[in-house]
Every structure is written in C-alpha cells, then in structure tokens.
PDB file of C-alpha atoms in Angstrom:
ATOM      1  CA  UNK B 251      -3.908  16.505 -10.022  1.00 65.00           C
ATOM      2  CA  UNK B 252      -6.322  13.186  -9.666  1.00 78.00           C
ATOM      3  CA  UNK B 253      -6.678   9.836 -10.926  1.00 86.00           C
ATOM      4  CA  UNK B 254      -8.569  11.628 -13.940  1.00 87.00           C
ATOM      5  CA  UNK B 255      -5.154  13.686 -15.098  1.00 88.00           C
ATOM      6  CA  UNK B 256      -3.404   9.829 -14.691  1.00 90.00           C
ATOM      7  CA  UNK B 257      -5.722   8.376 -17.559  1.00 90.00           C
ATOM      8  CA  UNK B 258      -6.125  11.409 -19.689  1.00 88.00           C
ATOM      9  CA  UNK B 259      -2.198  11.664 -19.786  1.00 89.00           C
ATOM     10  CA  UNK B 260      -1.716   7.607 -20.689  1.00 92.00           C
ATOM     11  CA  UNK B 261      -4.482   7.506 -22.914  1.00 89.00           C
ATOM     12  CA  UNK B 262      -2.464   5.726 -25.443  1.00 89.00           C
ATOM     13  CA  UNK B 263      -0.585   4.013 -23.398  1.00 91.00           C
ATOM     14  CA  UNK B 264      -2.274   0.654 -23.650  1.00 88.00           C
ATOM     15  CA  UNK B 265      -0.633  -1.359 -25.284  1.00 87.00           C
ATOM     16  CA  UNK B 266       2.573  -0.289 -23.334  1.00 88.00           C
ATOM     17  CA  UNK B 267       0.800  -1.231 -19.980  1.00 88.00           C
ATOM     18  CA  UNK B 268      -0.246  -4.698 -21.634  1.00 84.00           C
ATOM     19  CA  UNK B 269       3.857  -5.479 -22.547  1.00 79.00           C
ATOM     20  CA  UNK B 270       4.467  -4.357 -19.191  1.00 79.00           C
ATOM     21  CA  UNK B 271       1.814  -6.133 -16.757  1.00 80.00           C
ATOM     22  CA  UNK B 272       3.601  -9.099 -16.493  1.00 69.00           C
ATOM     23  CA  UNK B 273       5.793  -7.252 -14.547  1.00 66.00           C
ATOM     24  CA  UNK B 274       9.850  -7.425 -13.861  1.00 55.00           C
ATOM     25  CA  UNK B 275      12.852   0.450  -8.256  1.00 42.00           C
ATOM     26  CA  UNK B 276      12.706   4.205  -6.512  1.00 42.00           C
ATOM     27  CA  UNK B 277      10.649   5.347  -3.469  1.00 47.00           C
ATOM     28  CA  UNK B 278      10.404   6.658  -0.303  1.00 82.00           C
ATOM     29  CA  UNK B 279      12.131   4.200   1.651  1.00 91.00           C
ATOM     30  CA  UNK B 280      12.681   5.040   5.611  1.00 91.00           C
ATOM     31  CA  UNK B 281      14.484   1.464   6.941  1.00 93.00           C
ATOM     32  CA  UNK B 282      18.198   0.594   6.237  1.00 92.00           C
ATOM     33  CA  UNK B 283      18.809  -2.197   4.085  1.00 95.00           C
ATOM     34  CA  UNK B 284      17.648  -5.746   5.308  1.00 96.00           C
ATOM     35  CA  UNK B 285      14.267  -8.129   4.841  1.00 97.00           C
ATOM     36  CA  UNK B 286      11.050  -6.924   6.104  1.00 97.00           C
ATOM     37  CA  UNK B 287       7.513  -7.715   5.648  1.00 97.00           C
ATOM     38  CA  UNK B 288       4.925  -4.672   4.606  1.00 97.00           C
ATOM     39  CA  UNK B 289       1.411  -4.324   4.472  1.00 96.00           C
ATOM     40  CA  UNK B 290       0.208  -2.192   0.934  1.00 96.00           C
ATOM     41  CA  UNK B 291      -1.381   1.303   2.222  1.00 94.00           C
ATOM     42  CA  UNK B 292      -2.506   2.616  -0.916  1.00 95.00           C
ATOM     43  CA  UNK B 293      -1.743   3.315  -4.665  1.00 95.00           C
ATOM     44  CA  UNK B 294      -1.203   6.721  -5.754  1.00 95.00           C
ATOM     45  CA  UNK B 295      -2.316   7.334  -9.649  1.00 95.00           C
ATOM     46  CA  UNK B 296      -1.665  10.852 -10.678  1.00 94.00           C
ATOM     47  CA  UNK B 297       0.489  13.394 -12.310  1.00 94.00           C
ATOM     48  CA  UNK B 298       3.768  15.322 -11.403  1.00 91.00           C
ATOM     49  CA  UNK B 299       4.298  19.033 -11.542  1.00 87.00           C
ATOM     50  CA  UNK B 300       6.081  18.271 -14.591  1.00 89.00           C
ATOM     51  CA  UNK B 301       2.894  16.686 -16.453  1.00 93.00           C
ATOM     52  CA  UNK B 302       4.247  13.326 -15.955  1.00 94.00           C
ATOM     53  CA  UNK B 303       1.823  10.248 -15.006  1.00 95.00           C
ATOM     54  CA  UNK B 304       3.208   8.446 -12.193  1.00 95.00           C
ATOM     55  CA  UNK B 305       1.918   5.562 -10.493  1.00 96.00           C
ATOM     56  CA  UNK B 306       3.129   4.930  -6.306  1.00 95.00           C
ATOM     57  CA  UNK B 307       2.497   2.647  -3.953  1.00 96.00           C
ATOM     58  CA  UNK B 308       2.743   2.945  -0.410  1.00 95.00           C
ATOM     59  CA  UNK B 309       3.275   0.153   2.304  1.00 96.00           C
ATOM     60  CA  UNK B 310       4.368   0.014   5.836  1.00 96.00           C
ATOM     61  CA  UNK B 311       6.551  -1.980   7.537  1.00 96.00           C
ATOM     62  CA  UNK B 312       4.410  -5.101  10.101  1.00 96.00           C
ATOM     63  CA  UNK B 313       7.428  -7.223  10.587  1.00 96.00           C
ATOM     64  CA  UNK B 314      11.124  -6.126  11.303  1.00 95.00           C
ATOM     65  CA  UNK B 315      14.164  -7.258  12.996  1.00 94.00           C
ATOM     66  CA  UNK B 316      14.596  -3.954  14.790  1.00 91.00           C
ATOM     67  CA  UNK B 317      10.972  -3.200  16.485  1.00 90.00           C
ATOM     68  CA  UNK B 318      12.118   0.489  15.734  1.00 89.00           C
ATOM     69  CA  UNK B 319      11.280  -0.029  11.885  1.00 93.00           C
ATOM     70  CA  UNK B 320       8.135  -0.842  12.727  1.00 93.00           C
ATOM     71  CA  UNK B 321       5.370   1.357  10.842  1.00 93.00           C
ATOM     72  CA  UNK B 322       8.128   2.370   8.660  1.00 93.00           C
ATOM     73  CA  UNK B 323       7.274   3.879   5.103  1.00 94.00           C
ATOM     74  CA  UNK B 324       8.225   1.937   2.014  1.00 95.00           C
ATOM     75  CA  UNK B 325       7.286   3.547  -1.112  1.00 95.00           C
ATOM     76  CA  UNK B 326       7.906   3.666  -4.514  1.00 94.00           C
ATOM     77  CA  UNK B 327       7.239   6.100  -7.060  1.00 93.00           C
ATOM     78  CA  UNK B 328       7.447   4.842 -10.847  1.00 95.00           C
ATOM     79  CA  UNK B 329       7.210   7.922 -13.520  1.00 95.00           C
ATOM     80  CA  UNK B 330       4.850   6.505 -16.677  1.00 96.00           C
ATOM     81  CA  UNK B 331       7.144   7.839 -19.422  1.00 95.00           C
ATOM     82  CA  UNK B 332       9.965   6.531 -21.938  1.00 95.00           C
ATOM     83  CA  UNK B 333      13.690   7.669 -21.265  1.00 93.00           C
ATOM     84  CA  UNK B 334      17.014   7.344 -22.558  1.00 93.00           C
ATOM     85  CA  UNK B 335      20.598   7.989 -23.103  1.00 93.00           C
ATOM     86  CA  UNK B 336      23.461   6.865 -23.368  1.00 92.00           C
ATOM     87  CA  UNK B 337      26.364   4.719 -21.519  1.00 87.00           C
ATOM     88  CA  UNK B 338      28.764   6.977 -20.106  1.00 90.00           C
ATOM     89  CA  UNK B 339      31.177   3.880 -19.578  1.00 91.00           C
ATOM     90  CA  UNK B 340      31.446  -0.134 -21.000  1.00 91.00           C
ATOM     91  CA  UNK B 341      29.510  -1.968 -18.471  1.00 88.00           C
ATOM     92  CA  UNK B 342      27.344  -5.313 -18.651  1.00 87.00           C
ATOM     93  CA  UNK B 343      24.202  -3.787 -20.584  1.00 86.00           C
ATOM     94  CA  UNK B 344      26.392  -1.937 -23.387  1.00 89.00           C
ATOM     95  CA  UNK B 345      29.353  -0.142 -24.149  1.00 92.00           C
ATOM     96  CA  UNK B 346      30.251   3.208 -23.770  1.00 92.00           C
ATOM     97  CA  UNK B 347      28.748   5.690 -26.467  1.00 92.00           C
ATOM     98  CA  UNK B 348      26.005   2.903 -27.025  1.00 93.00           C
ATOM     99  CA  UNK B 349      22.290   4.085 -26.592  1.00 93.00           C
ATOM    100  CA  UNK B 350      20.365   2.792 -23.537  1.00 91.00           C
ATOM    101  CA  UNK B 351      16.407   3.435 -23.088  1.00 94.00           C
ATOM    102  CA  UNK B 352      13.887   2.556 -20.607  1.00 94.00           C
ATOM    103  CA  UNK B 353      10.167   2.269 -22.435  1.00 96.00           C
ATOM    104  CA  UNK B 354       6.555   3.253 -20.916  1.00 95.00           C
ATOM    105  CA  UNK B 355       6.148  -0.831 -21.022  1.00 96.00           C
ATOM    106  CA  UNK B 356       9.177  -1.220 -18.566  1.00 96.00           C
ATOM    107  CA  UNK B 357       8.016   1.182 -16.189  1.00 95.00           C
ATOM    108  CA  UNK B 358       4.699  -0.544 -16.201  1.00 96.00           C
ATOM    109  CA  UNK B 359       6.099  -3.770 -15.620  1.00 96.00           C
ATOM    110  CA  UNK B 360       7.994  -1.861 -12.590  1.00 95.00           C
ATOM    111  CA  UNK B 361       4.451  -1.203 -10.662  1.00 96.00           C
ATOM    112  CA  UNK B 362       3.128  -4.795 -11.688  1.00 97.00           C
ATOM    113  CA  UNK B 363       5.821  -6.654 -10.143  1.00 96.00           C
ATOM    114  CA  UNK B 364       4.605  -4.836  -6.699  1.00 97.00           C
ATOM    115  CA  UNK B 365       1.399  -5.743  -7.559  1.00 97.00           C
ATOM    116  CA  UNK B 366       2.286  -9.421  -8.039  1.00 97.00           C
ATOM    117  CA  UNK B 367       3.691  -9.611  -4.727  1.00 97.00           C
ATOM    118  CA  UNK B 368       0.791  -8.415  -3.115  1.00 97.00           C
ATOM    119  CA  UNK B 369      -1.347 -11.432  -4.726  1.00 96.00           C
ATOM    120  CA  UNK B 370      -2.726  -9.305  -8.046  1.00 96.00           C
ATOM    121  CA  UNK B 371      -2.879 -11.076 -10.511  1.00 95.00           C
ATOM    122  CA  UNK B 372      -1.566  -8.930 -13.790  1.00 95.00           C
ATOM    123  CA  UNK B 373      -1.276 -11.126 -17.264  1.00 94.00           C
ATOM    124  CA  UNK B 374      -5.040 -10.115 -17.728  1.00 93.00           C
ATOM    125  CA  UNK B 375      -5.124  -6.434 -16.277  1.00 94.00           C
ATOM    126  CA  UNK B 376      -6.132  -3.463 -18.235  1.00 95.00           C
ATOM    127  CA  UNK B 377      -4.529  -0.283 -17.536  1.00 95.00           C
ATOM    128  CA  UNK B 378      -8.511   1.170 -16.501  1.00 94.00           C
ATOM    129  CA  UNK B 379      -8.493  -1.840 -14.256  1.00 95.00           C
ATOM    130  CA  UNK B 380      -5.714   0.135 -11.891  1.00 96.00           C
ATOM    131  CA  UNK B 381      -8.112   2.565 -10.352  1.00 94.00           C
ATOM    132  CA  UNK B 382      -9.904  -0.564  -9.134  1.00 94.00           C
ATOM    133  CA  UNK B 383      -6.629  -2.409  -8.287  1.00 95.00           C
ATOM    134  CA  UNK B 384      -5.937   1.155  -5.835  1.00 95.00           C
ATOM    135  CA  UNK B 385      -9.158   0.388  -3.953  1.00 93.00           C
ATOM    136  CA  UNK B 386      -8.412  -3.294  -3.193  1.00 94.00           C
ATOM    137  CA  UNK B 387      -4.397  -2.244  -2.046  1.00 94.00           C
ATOM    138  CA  UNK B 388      -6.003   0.366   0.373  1.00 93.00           C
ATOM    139  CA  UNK B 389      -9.009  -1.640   1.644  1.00 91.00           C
ATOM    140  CA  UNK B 390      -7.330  -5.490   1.686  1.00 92.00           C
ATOM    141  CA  UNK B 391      -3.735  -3.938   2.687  1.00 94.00           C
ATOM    142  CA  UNK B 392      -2.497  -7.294   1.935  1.00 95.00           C
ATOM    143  CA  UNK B 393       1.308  -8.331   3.078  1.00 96.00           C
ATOM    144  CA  UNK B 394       4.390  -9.293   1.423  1.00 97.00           C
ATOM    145  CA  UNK B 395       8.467  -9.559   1.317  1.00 97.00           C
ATOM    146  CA  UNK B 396      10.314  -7.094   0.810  1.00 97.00           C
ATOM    147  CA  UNK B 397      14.482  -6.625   0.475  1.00 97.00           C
ATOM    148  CA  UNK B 398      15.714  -3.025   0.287  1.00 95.00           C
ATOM    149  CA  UNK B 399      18.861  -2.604  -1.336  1.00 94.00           C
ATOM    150  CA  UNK B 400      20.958  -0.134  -1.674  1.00 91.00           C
ATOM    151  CA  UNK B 401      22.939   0.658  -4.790  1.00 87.00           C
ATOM    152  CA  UNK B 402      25.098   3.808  -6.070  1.00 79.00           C
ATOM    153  CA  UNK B 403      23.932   5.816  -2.901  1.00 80.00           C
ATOM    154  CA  UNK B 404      19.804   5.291  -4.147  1.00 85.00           C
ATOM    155  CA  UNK B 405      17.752   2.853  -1.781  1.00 89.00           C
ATOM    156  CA  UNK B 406      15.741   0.439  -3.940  1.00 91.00           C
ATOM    157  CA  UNK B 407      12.943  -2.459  -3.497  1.00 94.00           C
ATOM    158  CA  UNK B 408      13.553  -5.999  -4.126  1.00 95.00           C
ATOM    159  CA  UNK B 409       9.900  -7.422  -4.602  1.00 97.00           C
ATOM    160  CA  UNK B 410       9.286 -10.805  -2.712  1.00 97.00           C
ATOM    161  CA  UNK B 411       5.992 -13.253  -2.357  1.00 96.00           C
ATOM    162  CA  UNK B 412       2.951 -12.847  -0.635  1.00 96.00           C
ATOM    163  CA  UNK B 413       2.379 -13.531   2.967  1.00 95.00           C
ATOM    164  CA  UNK B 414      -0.307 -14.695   5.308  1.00 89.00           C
ATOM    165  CA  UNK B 415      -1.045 -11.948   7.117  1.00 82.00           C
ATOM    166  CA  UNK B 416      -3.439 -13.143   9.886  1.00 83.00           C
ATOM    167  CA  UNK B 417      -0.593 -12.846  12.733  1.00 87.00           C
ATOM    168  CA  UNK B 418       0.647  -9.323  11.416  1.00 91.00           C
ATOM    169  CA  UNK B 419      -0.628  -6.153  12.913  1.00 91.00           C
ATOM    170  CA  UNK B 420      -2.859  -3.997  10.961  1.00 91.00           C
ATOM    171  CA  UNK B 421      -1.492  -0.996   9.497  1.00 92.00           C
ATOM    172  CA  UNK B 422      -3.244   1.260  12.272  1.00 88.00           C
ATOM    173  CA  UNK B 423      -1.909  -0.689  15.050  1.00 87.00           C
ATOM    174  CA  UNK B 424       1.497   0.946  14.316  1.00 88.00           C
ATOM    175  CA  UNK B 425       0.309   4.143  12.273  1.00 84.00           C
ATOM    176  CA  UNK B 426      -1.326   7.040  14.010  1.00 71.00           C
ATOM    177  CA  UNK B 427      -4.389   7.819  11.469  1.00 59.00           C
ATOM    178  CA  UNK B 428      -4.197  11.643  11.405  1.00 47.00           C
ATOM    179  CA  UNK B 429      -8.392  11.392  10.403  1.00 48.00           C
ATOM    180  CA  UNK B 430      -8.653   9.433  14.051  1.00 46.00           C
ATOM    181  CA  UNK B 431     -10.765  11.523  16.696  1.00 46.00           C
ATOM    182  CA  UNK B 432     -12.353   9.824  19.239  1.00 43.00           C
ATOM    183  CA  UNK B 433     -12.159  12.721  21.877  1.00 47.00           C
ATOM    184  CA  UNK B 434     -14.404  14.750  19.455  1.00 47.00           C
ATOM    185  CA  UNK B 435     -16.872  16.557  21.444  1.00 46.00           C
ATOM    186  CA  UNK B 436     -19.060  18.291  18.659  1.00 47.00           C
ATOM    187  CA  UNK B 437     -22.704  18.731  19.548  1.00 47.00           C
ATOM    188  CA  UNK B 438     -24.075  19.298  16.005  1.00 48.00           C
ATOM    189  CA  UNK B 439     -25.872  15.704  16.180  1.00 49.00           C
ATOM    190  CA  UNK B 440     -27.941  15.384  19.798  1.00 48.00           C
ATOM    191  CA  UNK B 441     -28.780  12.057  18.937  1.00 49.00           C
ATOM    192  CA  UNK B 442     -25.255  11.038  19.309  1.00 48.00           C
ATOM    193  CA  UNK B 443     -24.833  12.792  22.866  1.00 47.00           C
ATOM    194  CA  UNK B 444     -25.015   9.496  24.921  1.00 52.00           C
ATOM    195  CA  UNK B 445     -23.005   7.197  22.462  1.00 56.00           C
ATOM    196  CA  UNK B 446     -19.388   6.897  23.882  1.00 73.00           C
ATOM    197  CA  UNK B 447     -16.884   5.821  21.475  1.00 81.00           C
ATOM    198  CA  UNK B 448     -14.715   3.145  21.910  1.00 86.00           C
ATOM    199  CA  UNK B 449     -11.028   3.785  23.414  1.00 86.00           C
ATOM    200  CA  UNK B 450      -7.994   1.583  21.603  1.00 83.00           C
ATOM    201  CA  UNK B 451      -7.102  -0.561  24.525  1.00 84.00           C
ATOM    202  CA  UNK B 452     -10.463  -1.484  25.877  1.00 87.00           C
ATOM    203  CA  UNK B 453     -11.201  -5.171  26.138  1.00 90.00           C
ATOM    204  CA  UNK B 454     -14.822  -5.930  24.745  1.00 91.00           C
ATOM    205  CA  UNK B 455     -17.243  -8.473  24.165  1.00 93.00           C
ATOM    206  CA  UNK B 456     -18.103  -8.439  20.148  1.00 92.00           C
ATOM    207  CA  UNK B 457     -19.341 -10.116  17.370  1.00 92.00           C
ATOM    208  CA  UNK B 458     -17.479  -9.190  14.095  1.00 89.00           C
ATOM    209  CA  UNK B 459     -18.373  -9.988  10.980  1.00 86.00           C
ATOM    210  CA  UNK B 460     -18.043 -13.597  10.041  1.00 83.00           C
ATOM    211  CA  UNK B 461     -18.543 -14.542  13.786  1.00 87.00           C
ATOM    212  CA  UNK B 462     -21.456 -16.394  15.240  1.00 86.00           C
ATOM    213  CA  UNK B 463     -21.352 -15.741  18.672  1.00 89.00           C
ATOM    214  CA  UNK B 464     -19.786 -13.040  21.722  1.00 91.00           C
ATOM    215  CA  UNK B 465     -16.312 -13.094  22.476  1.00 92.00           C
ATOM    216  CA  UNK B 466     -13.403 -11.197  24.079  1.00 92.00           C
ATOM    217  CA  UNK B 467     -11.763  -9.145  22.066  1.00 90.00           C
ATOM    218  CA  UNK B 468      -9.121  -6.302  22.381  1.00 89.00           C
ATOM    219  CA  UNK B 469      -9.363  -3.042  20.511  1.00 89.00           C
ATOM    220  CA  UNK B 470      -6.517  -2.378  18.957  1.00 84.00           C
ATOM    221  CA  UNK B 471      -7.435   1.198  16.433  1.00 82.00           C
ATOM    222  CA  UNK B 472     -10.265   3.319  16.282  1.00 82.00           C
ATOM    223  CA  UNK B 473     -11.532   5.640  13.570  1.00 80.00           C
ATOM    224  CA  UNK B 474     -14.131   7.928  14.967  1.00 76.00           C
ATOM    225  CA  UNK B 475     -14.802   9.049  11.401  1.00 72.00           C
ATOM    226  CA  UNK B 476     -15.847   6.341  10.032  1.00 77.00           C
ATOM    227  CA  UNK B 477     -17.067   4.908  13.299  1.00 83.00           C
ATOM    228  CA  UNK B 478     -14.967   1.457  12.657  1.00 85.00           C
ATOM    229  CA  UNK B 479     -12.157  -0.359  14.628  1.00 85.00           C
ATOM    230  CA  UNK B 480      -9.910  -3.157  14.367  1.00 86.00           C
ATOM    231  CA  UNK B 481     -10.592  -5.871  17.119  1.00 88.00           C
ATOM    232  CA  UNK B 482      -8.097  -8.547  18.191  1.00 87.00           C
ATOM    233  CA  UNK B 483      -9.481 -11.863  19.733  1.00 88.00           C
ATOM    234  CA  UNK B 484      -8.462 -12.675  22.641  1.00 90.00           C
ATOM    235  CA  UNK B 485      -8.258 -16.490  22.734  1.00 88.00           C
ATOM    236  CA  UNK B 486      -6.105 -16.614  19.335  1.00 86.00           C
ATOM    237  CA  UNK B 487      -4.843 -13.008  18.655  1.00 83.00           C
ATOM    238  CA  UNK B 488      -7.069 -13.088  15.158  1.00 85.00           C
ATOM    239  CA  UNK B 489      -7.368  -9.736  14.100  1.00 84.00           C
ATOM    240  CA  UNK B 490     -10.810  -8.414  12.510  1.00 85.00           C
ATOM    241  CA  UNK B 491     -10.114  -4.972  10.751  1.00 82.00           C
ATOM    242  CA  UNK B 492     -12.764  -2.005   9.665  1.00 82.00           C
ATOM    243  CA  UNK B 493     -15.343  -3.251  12.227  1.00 86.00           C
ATOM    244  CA  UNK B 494     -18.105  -1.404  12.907  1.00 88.00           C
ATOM    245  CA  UNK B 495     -19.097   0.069  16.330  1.00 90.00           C
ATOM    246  CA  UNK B 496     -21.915  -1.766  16.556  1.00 89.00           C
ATOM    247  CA  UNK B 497     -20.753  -5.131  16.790  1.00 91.00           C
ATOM    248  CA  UNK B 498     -19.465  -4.214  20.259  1.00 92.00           C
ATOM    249  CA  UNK B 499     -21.997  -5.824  22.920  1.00 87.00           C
TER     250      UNK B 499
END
C-alpha cells in the first residue's frame, strides 16, 4: 500500500476533506502524560489491511522535562472513514440509546489541526495538496506543543502552537538514522577511495548554505547516503541541517 491506494480510496472524499481542513486523537505515543515540544518526522498517507485510508503523522520529542523522553515517538494515526453508534450511557454529547457518528470531515479536521500546529496553513488546502504537505513535514520538520493526555486508559494528543525551532536539536541529533553508514567500506566507486567521510563529533571549518564566510562548526549527524550532515555553529549553537559534504573546508 502507497500514497496512490490513499487517493484512489478517498476519491470522493473532497468535499469531506474541505469541511474538515479547518481542523478541530490516537497514535503511537511513547512519553507519559505532560508538555513537550516535537519536531514533525513525516506524514504517512496510505491504506490499512482492512482497505481503510489513513493518514499519520510522526514527530519526535526535542524538548522534555525528563532528558529520558528525549527522541521519543509521538504519533498519531487518523483512519479516513465515517463511524457510528450509539451511547451506551446519558453523558454530555447525548443520551443513552441516542445515535452518535463521527464523519470522514471530522477525521479530516483531526489531521489538520496537527497540521496547523506545525505552521500549515489549511482553510485553502486541497486534499491532492497532502502529498505535497508530507514532503514539507519530512524535509522542514518544523516544531510545536504538544500535551498528551490520557483518558479511559487511551493516550491522546492535545495540539498546541508553533515554535521557533532554531535552539532545538534536529531530529537526528537524538534519532539513530537506521540508513546512516559512514563506516561503509564498499569499493564499487574508486573515485571515492580517498574521500573520508565526516565523523558526528568532529569540529570543522564550513560554509553552509546561507553563509558568507568559514567558521567553526560542530557536526552533530551524518548521513553517508545522502552524503549530508547537520552542522552546529560554534559561536551561537545555530544549527544548519541537510548540509552537504562539501561545504566542509
């Protein structure tokens, strides 16, 4: 299952996703209950084993209370379809007996409330515009507020605002990247055989992008697959992500 099955299965679902964008929780949640700040990883569109479109997004935790939640998972999973039932009991939505139901629209309004806290703007989004949307998450990883309640036993997210995330550590500072090789000693490429790849820890003189001249920095991830790294400068701790190797003097 792909983003393809996603679409196919919500093709016409759009006017759903436009009642819903505004926005108004499940997941994979790892920390206990408290207030953290998390940096978006990425946004999952596909579909279940039951044929059921589902949209998730992932985050990780950059700021915590206990250091030990650090590079925690925080994800939730919202399943595109319409339910309902009915109320078992009298409570503050209905009484018992009366019927309850949760719409495609509500669900979408569920994943655009996330979005909103990460900075996306949503009153104008078009349900083809979340493939797009997935891309920016995984390649800004922008940073926001989070509060994770839980209720009847089930751990759930309490959206917040966006933060400024120029102090917070990059999501591969505290997340070993499985794709990460730098001790990779293939041969296949001889061209290659006297280009030694940075080390995370190394102190360098660099000139990322946006910079004018050589400074200090520290390096604080590799990727040796896509021959990038995140460099931290020394003078003001300013972090510079997905840098390529060659900026390093």
């Amino acid at each position: 299952m792909a983003q393809k099955d996603f679409f196919k299965k919500l093709q016409n679902s759009k006017d759903s996703f436009e009642e819903g964008r505004k926005g108004r929780t499940g997941g994979l949640i790892e920390p206990d209950d408290g207030d953290y700040i998390v940096r978006a990883q990425s946004m999952e569109l596909d579909v279940n084993d039951d044929g059921i479109p589902y949209v998730q997004i992932n985050t990780i935790v950059v700021n915590a209370d206990t250091e030990s939640d650090l590079g925690a998972r925080v994800s939730q999973r919202t399943q595109i379809n319409t339910i309902s039932g009915n109320f078992k009991a009298d409570n503050k939505m209905g009484k018992k007996g009366d019927k309850w139901e949760i719409t495609e629209a509500d669900k979408f309004a569920e994943v655009c409330t996330a979005l909103k806290s990460f900075g996306i703007a949503t009153d104008e989004l078009e349900l083809s515009d979340l493939s797009e949307v997935s891309e920016t998450l995984a390649e800004e990883q922008p940073a926001c507020r989070i509060k994770i309640v839980t209720k009847n036993d089930y751990k759930n997210v309490r959206w917040g605002k966006p933060v400024d995330d120029d102090s917070l550590p990059a999501i591969e500072d505290l997340v070993e990247d499985e794709d990460d090789d730098t001790d990779d000693d293939d041969d296949d490429d001889d061209d290659d055989d006297d280009q030694v790849a940075p080390a995370k820890g190394d102190e360098v003189v660099a000139t990322p992008t946006g910079t004018k001249k050589e400074e200090t920095y520290m390096i604080t991830s590799v990727n040796g697959k896509t021959e990038t790294v995140s460099l931290k400068r020394v003078r003001d701790n300013k972090l510079f992500k997905g840098q390529s190797w060659d900026v390093i003097a």
